[in-house]
């Protein structure tokens, strides 16, 4: 009695396992249709689920899927599910055409071009206009970007029948990718343009006008949208990236929005004070020098610096004083300096005696 009950229970479990596996396969087939092909109305054209499944997998494939059979004999090893390698093996390691189609990461657009532009210090500060010439991909003028000689009529691609797409079966999944024969154009020919050899683009020199904004700094990069290379598929142009190189100036030194200059004083200007002419970005100004100015001392000219890009504030200008010591003295100059030294020494001795 117990053996009979045990046998019946085993049969019931086997039937339930078969039904569960069959239901799993049918569910995967339906999800494949809904998610990957996005053709909701197609399912309604079949009378039964079996008809739909046979249309997707073929009679033999449907029979194996329903039986859960195949060489592996298990849920993921046999022909029913096709195995993980059947589903993902053709995707280039979870990538390839499948994910490029899903996420649209096929590199649409022309070539991005990177160039450098050298400008002077004052051009960077005040802004300028430059004409840039660079090598990049350009639409072939001989064929107008068609890749074939004028008047040539390409034939419809026999592989994809003009659709430009290729369907392949990955287990229960039907994957759409670019036709390898025509490259997605839907057309095919054996006669190509002699200039571009069918590539539709050629290397050439392109000239672009660039307005350099005032305040650019060395190493800044300017991006010009849609000014790069041409796309052979006729999509949008690539971008142009221009890196600014600023030549060093013999007078001005830049630190951010601030600039630094040197002003040379003779010994009498440093001792007695006076005035000195100092260069600025807008021209020379007369700067007052105080008595007893020391070598290396600096003064600040507020708002005389650079206005950076996208800013309303100007930096400052720093004037550094350098005192020049004469090397060739006349006899009278030496006599006066010696007299000054004696007087200075006498003052020092008086001060020492008073403090002692």
Short mmCIF file of C-alpha atoms in Angstrom, two decimals:
data_model
loop_
_atom_site.label_atom_id
_atom_site.label_comp_id
_atom_site.label_asym_id
_atom_site.label_seq_id
_atom_site.Cartn_x
_atom_site.Cartn_y
_atom_site.Cartn_z
CA UNK A 1 0.00 0.00 0.00
CA UNK A 2 2.77 2.38 0.92
CA UNK A 3 4.73 1.49 -2.24
CA UNK A 4 1.65 2.23 -4.41
CA UNK A 5 1.13 5.63 -2.75
CA UNK A 6 4.80 6.46 -3.17
CA UNK A 7 4.64 5.56 -6.88
CA UNK A 8 1.55 7.73 -7.43
CA UNK A 9 3.21 10.66 -5.67
CA UNK A 10 6.30 10.31 -7.88
CA UNK A 11 4.13 10.37 -11.01
CA UNK A 12 2.32 13.49 -9.79
CA UNK A 13 5.62 15.24 -9.08
CA UNK A 14 6.93 14.36 -12.54
CA UNK A 15 3.78 15.70 -14.22
CA UNK A 16 3.97 18.91 -12.20
CA UNK A 17 7.65 19.35 -13.13
CA UNK A 18 6.85 18.91 -16.83
CA UNK A 19 3.98 21.41 -16.66
CA UNK A 20 6.14 23.87 -14.76
CA UNK A 21 8.97 23.63 -17.29
CA UNK A 22 6.59 23.94 -20.26
CA UNK A 23 4.98 27.01 -18.71
CA UNK A 24 8.40 28.55 -18.11
CA UNK A 25 9.41 28.16 -21.76
CA UNK A 26 6.16 29.63 -23.05
CA UNK A 27 6.52 32.58 -20.65
CA UNK A 28 10.04 33.27 -21.91
CA UNK A 29 8.82 33.16 -25.52
CA UNK A 30 6.05 35.66 -24.80
CA UNK A 31 8.42 37.99 -22.93
CA UNK A 32 10.84 37.79 -25.84
CA UNK A 33 8.13 38.98 -28.19
CA UNK A 34 6.98 41.81 -25.95
CA UNK A 35 10.34 43.13 -24.78
CA UNK A 36 12.73 42.58 -27.65
CA UNK A 37 10.46 43.06 -30.65
CA UNK A 38 7.92 45.45 -29.10
CA UNK A 39 5.23 44.13 -31.38
CA UNK A 40 2.25 43.79 -29.08
CA UNK A 41 -0.29 43.22 -31.80
CA UNK A 42 1.46 40.22 -33.35
CA UNK A 43 0.42 37.78 -30.62
CA UNK A 44 -3.23 38.34 -31.48
CA UNK A 45 -2.75 37.00 -35.01
CA UNK A 46 -2.25 33.46 -33.70
CA UNK A 47 -5.10 31.27 -32.58
CA UNK A 48 -3.19 29.54 -29.79
CA UNK A 49 -0.02 29.88 -27.78
CA UNK A 50 1.28 26.80 -29.58
CA UNK A 51 0.87 28.51 -32.97
CA UNK A 52 2.74 31.55 -31.73
CA UNK A 53 5.56 29.44 -30.27
CA UNK A 54 5.89 27.37 -33.46
CA UNK A 55 6.14 30.59 -35.49
CA UNK A 56 8.96 31.84 -33.25
CA UNK A 57 10.98 28.64 -32.85
CA UNK A 58 9.90 26.45 -35.73
CA UNK A 59 8.23 23.05 -35.29
CA UNK A 60 11.39 21.27 -34.10
CA UNK A 61 12.41 24.04 -31.77
CA UNK A 62 8.95 24.25 -30.24
CA UNK A 63 8.83 20.50 -29.72
CA UNK A 64 12.19 20.50 -27.93
CA UNK A 65 11.18 23.51 -25.83
CA UNK A 66 7.91 21.89 -24.80
CA UNK A 67 9.66 18.65 -23.87
CA UNK A 68 12.50 20.40 -22.06
CA UNK A 69 14.77 17.92 -23.80
CA UNK A 70 18.06 18.21 -25.60
CA UNK A 71 21.51 17.01 -24.82
CA UNK A 72 21.65 18.80 -21.47
CA UNK A 73 18.34 17.44 -20.22
CA UNK A 74 18.01 20.25 -17.66
CA UNK A 75 16.31 23.62 -17.53
CA UNK A 76 19.38 25.52 -18.82
CA UNK A 77 21.40 22.84 -20.54
CA UNK A 78 19.12 21.52 -23.27
CA UNK A 79 17.58 22.84 -26.41
CA UNK A 80 14.45 23.98 -24.59
CA UNK A 81 16.16 27.10 -23.24
CA UNK A 82 19.09 26.92 -25.58
CA UNK A 83 21.66 27.19 -22.78
CA UNK A 84 23.15 30.40 -21.49
CA UNK A 85 25.80 30.22 -24.18
CA UNK A 86 23.05 30.15 -26.84
CA UNK A 87 21.37 33.23 -25.43
CA UNK A 88 24.41 35.35 -24.59
CA UNK A 89 27.27 33.60 -26.36
CA UNK A 90 26.79 35.57 -29.56
CA UNK A 91 26.68 38.91 -27.79
CA UNK A 92 30.42 39.30 -27.38
CA UNK A 93 30.41 38.68 -23.63
CA UNK A 94 27.12 40.33 -22.64
CA UNK A 95 27.73 43.08 -25.20
CA UNK A 96 28.02 43.08 -28.96
CA UNK A 97 25.13 43.97 -31.23
CA UNK A 98 22.49 43.16 -28.61
CA UNK A 99 23.44 45.83 -26.09
CA UNK A 100 24.43 48.29 -28.79
CA UNK A 101 20.93 48.00 -30.22
CA UNK A 102 19.25 48.27 -26.84
CA UNK A 103 21.26 51.23 -25.52
CA UNK A 104 22.00 52.85 -28.89
CA UNK A 105 25.74 53.08 -28.29
CA UNK A 106 26.87 52.57 -31.84
CA UNK A 107 28.99 55.72 -32.04
CA UNK A 108 26.55 57.78 -34.11
CA UNK A 109 28.04 60.98 -35.50
CA UNK A 110 31.19 62.20 -37.18
CA UNK A 111 34.76 62.27 -35.95
CA UNK A 112 35.61 64.42 -32.92
CA UNK A 113 38.73 66.46 -33.63
CA UNK A 114 41.25 67.81 -31.10
CA UNK A 115 43.59 70.64 -32.08
CA UNK A 116 45.72 73.22 -30.27
CA UNK A 117 45.85 76.96 -30.91
CA UNK A 118 48.71 79.22 -29.85
CA UNK A 119 47.86 82.83 -29.01
CA UNK A 120 49.80 85.73 -27.54
CA UNK A 121 49.31 86.93 -23.99
CA UNK A 122 47.34 90.00 -25.07
CA UNK A 123 45.18 87.95 -27.47
CA UNK A 124 44.24 85.69 -24.58
CA UNK A 125 43.44 88.67 -22.35
CA UNK A 126 41.52 90.76 -24.87
CA UNK A 127 40.09 88.00 -27.07
CA UNK A 128 40.65 87.48 -30.78
CA UNK A 129 39.36 85.77 -33.90
CA UNK A 130 41.33 82.97 -35.52
CA UNK A 131 40.91 80.74 -38.56
CA UNK A 132 41.73 77.12 -37.74
CA UNK A 133 42.77 74.66 -40.45
CA UNK A 134 42.92 70.96 -39.56
CA UNK A 135 42.74 67.52 -41.13
CA UNK A 136 39.52 65.53 -40.70
CA UNK A 137 36.91 63.43 -42.51
CA UNK A 138 34.95 65.30 -45.17
CA UNK A 139 32.12 64.29 -47.47
CA UNK A 140 33.53 63.08 -50.77
CA UNK A 141 32.82 65.74 -53.39
CA UNK A 142 33.27 63.34 -56.29
CA UNK A 143 30.27 61.19 -55.36
CA UNK A 144 28.43 63.55 -53.01
CA UNK A 145 28.82 61.11 -50.13
CA UNK A 146 27.04 58.22 -51.85
CA UNK A 147 30.15 56.07 -52.22
CA UNK A 148 29.36 55.23 -55.85
CA UNK A 149 29.98 57.13 -59.10
CA UNK A 150 27.23 59.56 -60.15
CA UNK A 151 24.46 57.79 -62.03
CA UNK A 152 25.17 54.40 -60.45
CA UNK A 153 22.10 52.66 -59.03
CA UNK A 154 22.96 50.31 -56.18
CA UNK A 155 21.13 46.99 -56.03
CA UNK A 156 18.92 45.95 -53.16
CA UNK A 157 20.88 43.87 -50.66
CA UNK A 158 19.84 40.24 -51.05
CA UNK A 159 20.92 39.30 -47.55
CA UNK A 160 18.56 41.67 -45.70
CA UNK A 161 16.21 42.30 -48.65
CA UNK A 162 16.77 46.05 -48.35
CA UNK A 163 15.87 46.39 -44.68
CA UNK A 164 19.43 46.95 -43.51
CA UNK A 165 18.90 44.66 -40.53
CA UNK A 166 19.79 41.07 -39.84
CA UNK A 167 17.89 38.71 -37.55
CA UNK A 168 19.55 35.82 -35.76
CA UNK A 169 18.15 33.28 -33.32
CA UNK A 170 19.80 33.06 -29.90
CA UNK A 171 18.01 30.24 -28.14
CA UNK A 172 14.48 31.54 -27.67
CA UNK A 173 15.54 35.12 -28.40
CA UNK A 174 15.39 36.68 -31.84
CA UNK A 175 18.12 39.34 -32.06
CA UNK A 176 18.19 42.19 -34.56
CA UNK A 177 21.55 43.58 -35.72
CA UNK A 178 23.05 45.53 -38.62
CA UNK A 179 23.26 43.61 -41.86
CA UNK A 180 26.90 42.50 -42.30
CA UNK A 181 26.63 42.56 -46.08
CA UNK A 182 25.44 46.12 -46.74
CA UNK A 183 26.36 47.72 -43.41
CA UNK A 184 22.76 48.70 -42.71
CA UNK A 185 22.17 50.68 -45.91
CA UNK A 186 19.93 48.08 -47.54
CA UNK A 187 21.81 48.62 -50.80
CA UNK A 188 24.75 46.81 -52.34
CA UNK A 189 27.04 47.50 -55.27
CA UNK A 190 30.36 46.35 -56.67
CA UNK A 191 31.16 49.68 -58.36
CA UNK A 192 32.63 52.23 -55.97
CA UNK A 193 33.72 55.84 -56.20
CA UNK A 194 37.39 56.04 -57.17
CA UNK A 195 37.99 59.03 -54.92
CA UNK A 196 36.68 57.64 -51.61
CA UNK A 197 36.68 53.94 -52.60
CA UNK A 198 33.13 53.58 -51.33
CA UNK A 199 33.86 55.06 -47.89
CA UNK A 200 31.74 58.17 -48.69
CA UNK A 201 34.22 60.38 -46.82
CA UNK A 202 37.80 61.43 -47.53
CA UNK A 203 40.54 63.08 -45.49
CA UNK A 204 40.79 66.76 -46.20
CA UNK A 205 41.58 70.17 -44.76
CA UNK A 206 38.73 71.94 -43.03
CA UNK A 207 38.82 75.60 -41.98
CA UNK A 208 36.76 76.90 -39.06
CA UNK A 209 36.46 80.44 -37.71
CA UNK A 210 37.00 80.59 -33.95
CA UNK A 211 36.11 83.52 -31.69
CA UNK A 212 38.41 83.33 -28.66
CA UNK A 213 36.67 84.89 -25.68
CA UNK A 214 38.59 87.45 -23.56
CA UNK A 215 40.17 85.99 -20.46
CA UNK A 216 41.07 82.51 -21.71
CA UNK A 217 44.01 80.93 -19.94
CA UNK A 218 46.73 78.54 -20.97
CA UNK A 219 45.35 74.99 -21.14
CA UNK A 220 41.69 76.02 -21.52
CA UNK A 221 39.68 73.91 -23.98
CA UNK A 222 36.97 75.38 -26.20
CA UNK A 223 34.35 73.03 -27.65
CA UNK A 224 32.75 73.85 -30.98
CA UNK A 225 29.64 71.75 -31.51
CA UNK A 226 29.19 70.14 -34.95
CA UNK A 227 32.44 71.56 -36.32
CA UNK A 228 34.37 68.28 -36.47
CA UNK A 229 34.54 65.51 -39.04
CA UNK A 230 31.76 64.29 -41.31
CA UNK A 231 29.86 61.07 -40.71
CA UNK A 232 29.75 58.65 -43.67
CA UNK A 233 26.19 57.65 -42.70
CA UNK A 234 25.01 61.25 -43.02
CA UNK A 235 24.45 61.82 -39.31
CA UNK A 236 25.51 64.95 -37.44
CA UNK A 237 29.08 66.21 -37.61
CA UNK A 238 31.51 65.55 -34.80
CA UNK A 239 32.74 68.22 -32.38
CA UNK A 240 35.91 70.30 -32.48
CA UNK A 241 37.95 70.65 -29.27
CA UNK A 242 40.48 73.50 -29.27
CA UNK A 243 43.11 73.64 -26.52
CA UNK A 244 44.55 77.12 -25.96
CA UNK A 245 48.31 77.58 -25.64
CA UNK A 246 49.31 81.07 -24.42
CA UNK A 247 52.80 82.32 -25.24
CA UNK A 248 54.78 83.85 -22.39
CA UNK A 249 54.89 87.65 -22.34
CA UNK A 250 58.16 89.52 -21.67
CA UNK A 251 56.39 92.04 -19.39
CA UNK A 252 53.34 90.45 -17.78
CA UNK A 253 53.08 87.29 -15.68
CA UNK A 254 49.67 85.77 -15.00
CA UNK A 255 48.35 83.98 -11.92
CA UNK A 256 44.68 83.26 -12.38
CA UNK A 257 42.97 86.62 -12.80
CA UNK A 258 45.93 88.57 -11.35
CA UNK A 259 48.95 89.85 -13.26
CA UNK A 260 52.44 90.76 -12.07
CA UNK A 261 54.96 93.25 -13.49
CA UNK A 262 58.36 94.53 -12.41
CA UNK A 263 59.28 98.20 -11.99
CA UNK A 264 62.95 99.19 -11.89
CA UNK A 265 64.04 101.99 -9.52
CA UNK A 266 67.42 103.63 -9.29
CA UNK A 267 68.96 104.15 -5.90
CA UNK A 268 67.88 107.78 -5.58
CA UNK A 269 64.25 106.90 -6.41
CA UNK A 270 64.31 104.19 -3.78
CA UNK A 271 65.85 106.53 -1.19
CA UNK A 272 64.09 109.79 -1.92
CA UNK A 273 60.89 108.60 -3.60
CA UNK A 274 59.45 109.87 -6.84
CA UNK A 275 57.40 108.51 -9.72
CA UNK A 276 57.79 105.69 -12.22
CA UNK A 277 55.87 104.63 -15.34
CA UNK A 278 54.31 101.17 -15.06
CA UNK A 279 52.73 99.16 -17.94
CA UNK A 280 49.16 97.89 -17.50
CA UNK A 281 46.81 95.96 -19.77
CA UNK A 282 45.22 99.23 -20.89
CA UNK A 283 48.38 101.31 -21.21
CA UNK A 284 51.05 102.88 -19.04
CA UNK A 285 50.25 104.68 -15.78
CA UNK A 286 52.39 106.90 -13.52
CA UNK A 287 52.93 105.30 -10.13
CA UNK A 288 54.12 107.20 -7.05
CA UNK A 289 57.15 105.75 -5.27
CA UNK A 290 57.45 106.32 -1.55
CA UNK A 291 60.69 107.29 0.21
CA UNK A 292 62.71 104.35 1.40
CA UNK A 293 61.15 101.79 -0.94
CA UNK A 294 62.88 98.46 -0.41
CA UNK A 295 63.94 95.97 -3.12
CA UNK A 296 61.17 93.40 -3.67
CA UNK A 297 58.49 95.60 -2.15
CA UNK A 298 55.21 95.56 -4.09
CA UNK A 299 52.09 97.65 -4.49
CA UNK A 300 48.64 96.61 -5.67
CA UNK A 301 46.63 98.24 -8.45
CA UNK A 302 43.05 97.20 -7.73
CA UNK A 303 40.96 96.02 -10.68
CA UNK A 304 43.85 96.25 -13.16
CA UNK A 305 44.05 92.51 -13.71
CA UNK A 306 42.17 90.12 -16.01
CA UNK A 307 38.46 89.42 -16.20
CA UNK A 308 38.19 85.63 -16.55
CA UNK A 309 35.65 83.98 -18.81
CA UNK A 310 32.12 83.90 -17.42
CA UNK A 311 33.01 86.41 -14.70
CA UNK A 312 32.17 90.05 -14.05
CA UNK A 313 35.10 90.79 -11.71
CA UNK A 314 38.60 91.87 -12.67
CA UNK A 315 41.71 90.69 -10.90
CA UNK A 316 44.49 92.91 -9.55
CA UNK A 317 47.87 93.99 -10.85
CA UNK A 318 50.90 93.63 -8.59
CA UNK A 319 53.92 95.89 -9.18
CA UNK A 320 57.21 94.52 -7.83
CA UNK A 321 60.01 97.07 -7.25
CA UNK A 322 63.57 96.18 -8.16
CA UNK A 323 66.33 98.61 -7.07
CA UNK A 324 69.35 98.88 -9.36
CA UNK A 325 72.69 99.49 -7.57
CA UNK A 326 75.17 101.47 -9.72
CA UNK A 327 78.46 99.73 -10.47
CA UNK A 328 80.45 102.57 -12.08
CA UNK A 329 80.54 105.68 -9.86
CA UNK A 330 82.05 108.99 -10.82
CA UNK A 331 84.57 110.58 -8.47
CA UNK A 332 81.99 113.04 -7.18
CA UNK A 333 79.38 110.30 -6.68
CA UNK A 334 81.90 108.25 -4.71
CA UNK A 335 82.78 111.27 -2.59
CA UNK A 336 79.14 111.95 -1.82
CA UNK A 337 78.46 108.30 -0.97
CA UNK A 338 81.49 108.20 1.32
CA UNK A 339 80.32 111.39 3.02
CA UNK A 340 76.89 109.79 3.45
CA UNK A 341 78.51 106.69 4.94
CA UNK A 342 80.49 108.75 7.47
CA UNK A 343 77.39 110.62 8.54
CA UNK A 344 75.43 107.38 8.81
CA UNK A 345 78.19 105.84 10.96
CA UNK A 346 78.26 108.91 13.20
CA UNK A 347 74.51 108.67 13.73
CA UNK A 348 74.85 104.99 14.63
CA UNK A 349 77.57 105.76 17.22
CA UNK A 350 75.45 108.49 18.80
CA UNK A 351 72.54 106.13 19.05
CA UNK A 352 74.67 103.44 20.66
CA UNK A 353 76.07 105.90 23.23
CA UNK A 354 72.61 107.17 24.12
CA UNK A 355 71.32 103.67 24.68
CA UNK A 356 74.37 102.67 26.73
#
